[in-house]
């Protein structure tokens, strides 16, 4: 299957409001898509749509030429999503969080793999603490550590840099660049202007008028 | 299959680290069962007749009260969203969550019910039927309840709403659960009731994880 | 005769069609109700067992029938809406629920009025009345869920799923309540117990048709309101309002 992500004339209506319409882009391996736009322009919704969490009113998201709504698990196997919420359990330690999720994916990781991913994110020494005692930034780093364990070609990241310190931002930038260089694909939103030294970079601006086409 | 077992393991670990939730459900069950004699009067003859029905209603309410916990925490911290993009059938993950929920809210009720039954003067053989009926019936309550919990996810007044949605659907389970005990103590034999409860359980196992999974996708859309 | 029913799955086609048929449906409702009530009160003979009080079943039975039928109708629309994602089906499901709930309530109310002289009690845990009560709760559940959700799409799909879950359960609930009732040897004076005279059957059938037409009237009215509210930004609604001045 040729790995490419394509979105065709997506439209999202929430209640009476048309959040966006006629949004489209195409992403090939080794490319990064930066989704920009004001607050409330529908960036998060677009990302959730790409993940198949939100159904578009019109249009569709395709993976390898097939709509993701029919691919189901076959698409989810290619996807790692870090959403607006960290998706870590307060009662579990950092390691446990990563291991439980990997096990549910059907792709178990060992404790040492989880520990090394966490230490790469600068959480060495904190990975045996329950997540509820961690700071906001540390939780975010725990959530992002799953990227280091993932072997999926597509990463979808919603504001990954929020709450991170300079060091963690650098680590993440490095991880993203590495992923793209290895023919991966990344879709991300971010407010900060974060220079990502990735191969090919596309930008999709979610305009106020509701349209956006990747340039 | 590891989608189910993995999910059960995860939720049981979480429940063990939050034991208070399990105990709350259990205390509720005990208190409701203890309130009825206070309201009705201590005559053992009356209590013996009412016992099975009262205990069943108490178990039903206790299991309903705990429904809010089934998905709410995972919804709030984003892990539910992650579950929806896992390469596993969502209905199996939901089944795992329901099993874990039952282990934390249904099974303790079943285990405690003989003690409460003694307070109502139920004979040992009647207690046995009560336990079996709860053992077959409470999983159905959790399975049906999962649909209601998934539909009301994140809504204001979700707790009361979920009661309105699931209590009418609980009626057959209550009728045959309490009916089994009553049929047994009146000498008719509760086997027919129990096998129908078993049939309900199989039907709920087949249909409700799928319905709850659909409801989750709707609620997170 | 080829009527393209799918045509009316578009709100812009449904709205005028419903508007044109409303006067006829309303007239039919009034006429048949008048005829049915007259026949029920005056031309049907007094029942030798139940006296005059039995006449309430000319309302009670059609109301109970309609409440069950409308639940199936609502679930069918809900299913269509979920599978084909058609807006009109969801709107019709939403419009059907209140009418069904009203009929369920009417059946309970008249059942109580009938029970007082027959059983000597306003409420008896009779199998039919009990199932009707639960059906009423199921309607309330669907309506409450719809009302609790702000996002219209989610409200549509969530209440549709609930209606489908309910329709699977209705037969199970009905049979378990019936079993429960026979086991407990409750008071059972059966409606069908006495052989029904033809002059008693007619008013009941006529009133059933009248109630059925009434359902059309209320559902169409509600659906038209729903359409205007949801499609108020659509071009055809704008034109419609401009033409009205």
mmCIF file of N, CA, C and O in Angstrom, chain C residues 10 30 42 62 110 113 144 147 153 159 163 189 193 225 241:
data_model
loop_
_atom_site.group_PDB
_atom_site.id
_atom_site.type_symbol
_atom_site.label_atom_id
_atom_site.label_comp_id
_atom_site.label_asym_id
_atom_site.label_seq_id
_atom_site.Cartn_x
_atom_site.Cartn_y
_atom_site.Cartn_z
ATOM 1 N N UNK C 10 -35.364 14.991 1.279
ATOM 2 C CA UNK C 10 -34.769 16.326 1.303
ATOM 3 C C UNK C 10 -35.727 17.263 2.031
ATOM 4 O O UNK C 10 -36.904 17.330 1.678
ATOM 5 N N UNK C 30 -60.324 15.415 12.573
ATOM 6 C CA UNK C 30 -61.515 15.949 13.241
ATOM 7 C C UNK C 30 -62.741 15.119 12.899
ATOM 8 O O UNK C 30 -63.517 14.725 13.779
ATOM 9 N N UNK C 42 -72.736 6.629 21.637
ATOM 10 C CA UNK C 42 -74.181 6.504 21.448
ATOM 11 C C UNK C 42 -74.616 5.229 20.738
ATOM 12 O O UNK C 42 -75.589 4.607 21.143
ATOM 13 N N UNK C 62 -57.003 2.347 21.207
ATOM 14 C CA UNK C 62 -56.265 2.988 20.111
ATOM 15 C C UNK C 62 -55.041 3.760 20.595
ATOM 16 O O UNK C 62 -53.991 3.739 19.930
ATOM 17 N N UNK C 110 -56.262 6.803 30.752
ATOM 18 C CA UNK C 110 -57.560 6.173 30.536
ATOM 19 C C UNK C 110 -57.601 4.786 31.176
ATOM 20 O O UNK C 110 -58.654 4.341 31.630
ATOM 21 N N UNK C 113 -58.639 5.347 34.647
ATOM 22 C CA UNK C 113 -60.070 5.664 34.723
ATOM 23 C C UNK C 113 -60.929 4.420 34.518
ATOM 24 O O UNK C 113 -62.013 4.292 35.065
ATOM 25 N N UNK C 144 -35.378 12.975 26.795
ATOM 26 C CA UNK C 144 -34.474 13.627 27.750
ATOM 27 C C UNK C 144 -33.047 13.623 27.225
ATOM 28 O O UNK C 144 -32.324 14.613 27.361
ATOM 29 N N UNK C 147 -32.701 16.236 24.633
ATOM 30 C CA UNK C 147 -32.721 17.584 25.208
ATOM 31 C C UNK C 147 -31.420 17.911 25.931
ATOM 32 O O UNK C 147 -31.032 19.066 26.029
ATOM 33 N N UNK C 153 -26.022 17.243 16.029
ATOM 34 C CA UNK C 153 -25.658 15.972 15.384
ATOM 35 C C UNK C 153 -25.523 14.856 16.401
ATOM 36 O O UNK C 153 -26.009 13.751 16.197
ATOM 37 N N UNK C 159 -29.691 9.807 20.399
ATOM 38 C CA UNK C 159 -31.065 9.398 20.697
ATOM 39 C C UNK C 159 -31.524 8.334 19.703
ATOM 40 O O UNK C 159 -32.347 7.484 20.049
ATOM 41 N N UNK C 163 -33.040 4.791 20.812
ATOM 42 C CA UNK C 163 -34.329 4.302 20.324
ATOM 43 C C UNK C 163 -34.184 2.879 19.784
ATOM 44 O O UNK C 163 -35.059 2.037 19.991
ATOM 45 N N UNK C 189 -58.540 -8.761 34.421
ATOM 46 C CA UNK C 189 -59.752 -8.724 33.614
ATOM 47 C C UNK C 189 -59.287 -8.349 32.226
ATOM 48 O O UNK C 189 -58.702 -7.294 32.014
ATOM 49 N N UNK C 193 -61.521 -10.344 26.849
ATOM 50 C CA UNK C 193 -62.251 -11.411 27.511
ATOM 51 C C UNK C 193 -63.665 -11.566 26.986
ATOM 52 O O UNK C 193 -64.082 -12.660 26.593
ATOM 53 N N UNK C 225 -41.444 22.692 11.910
ATOM 54 C CA UNK C 225 -40.745 23.628 12.809
ATOM 55 C C UNK C 225 -39.260 23.290 12.872
ATOM 56 O O UNK C 225 -38.388 24.158 12.776
ATOM 57 N N UNK C 241 -39.364 32.602 3.251
ATOM 58 C CA UNK C 241 -39.719 33.670 4.182
ATOM 59 C C UNK C 241 -39.918 34.983 3.430
ATOM 60 O O UNK C 241 -40.799 35.777 3.772
#
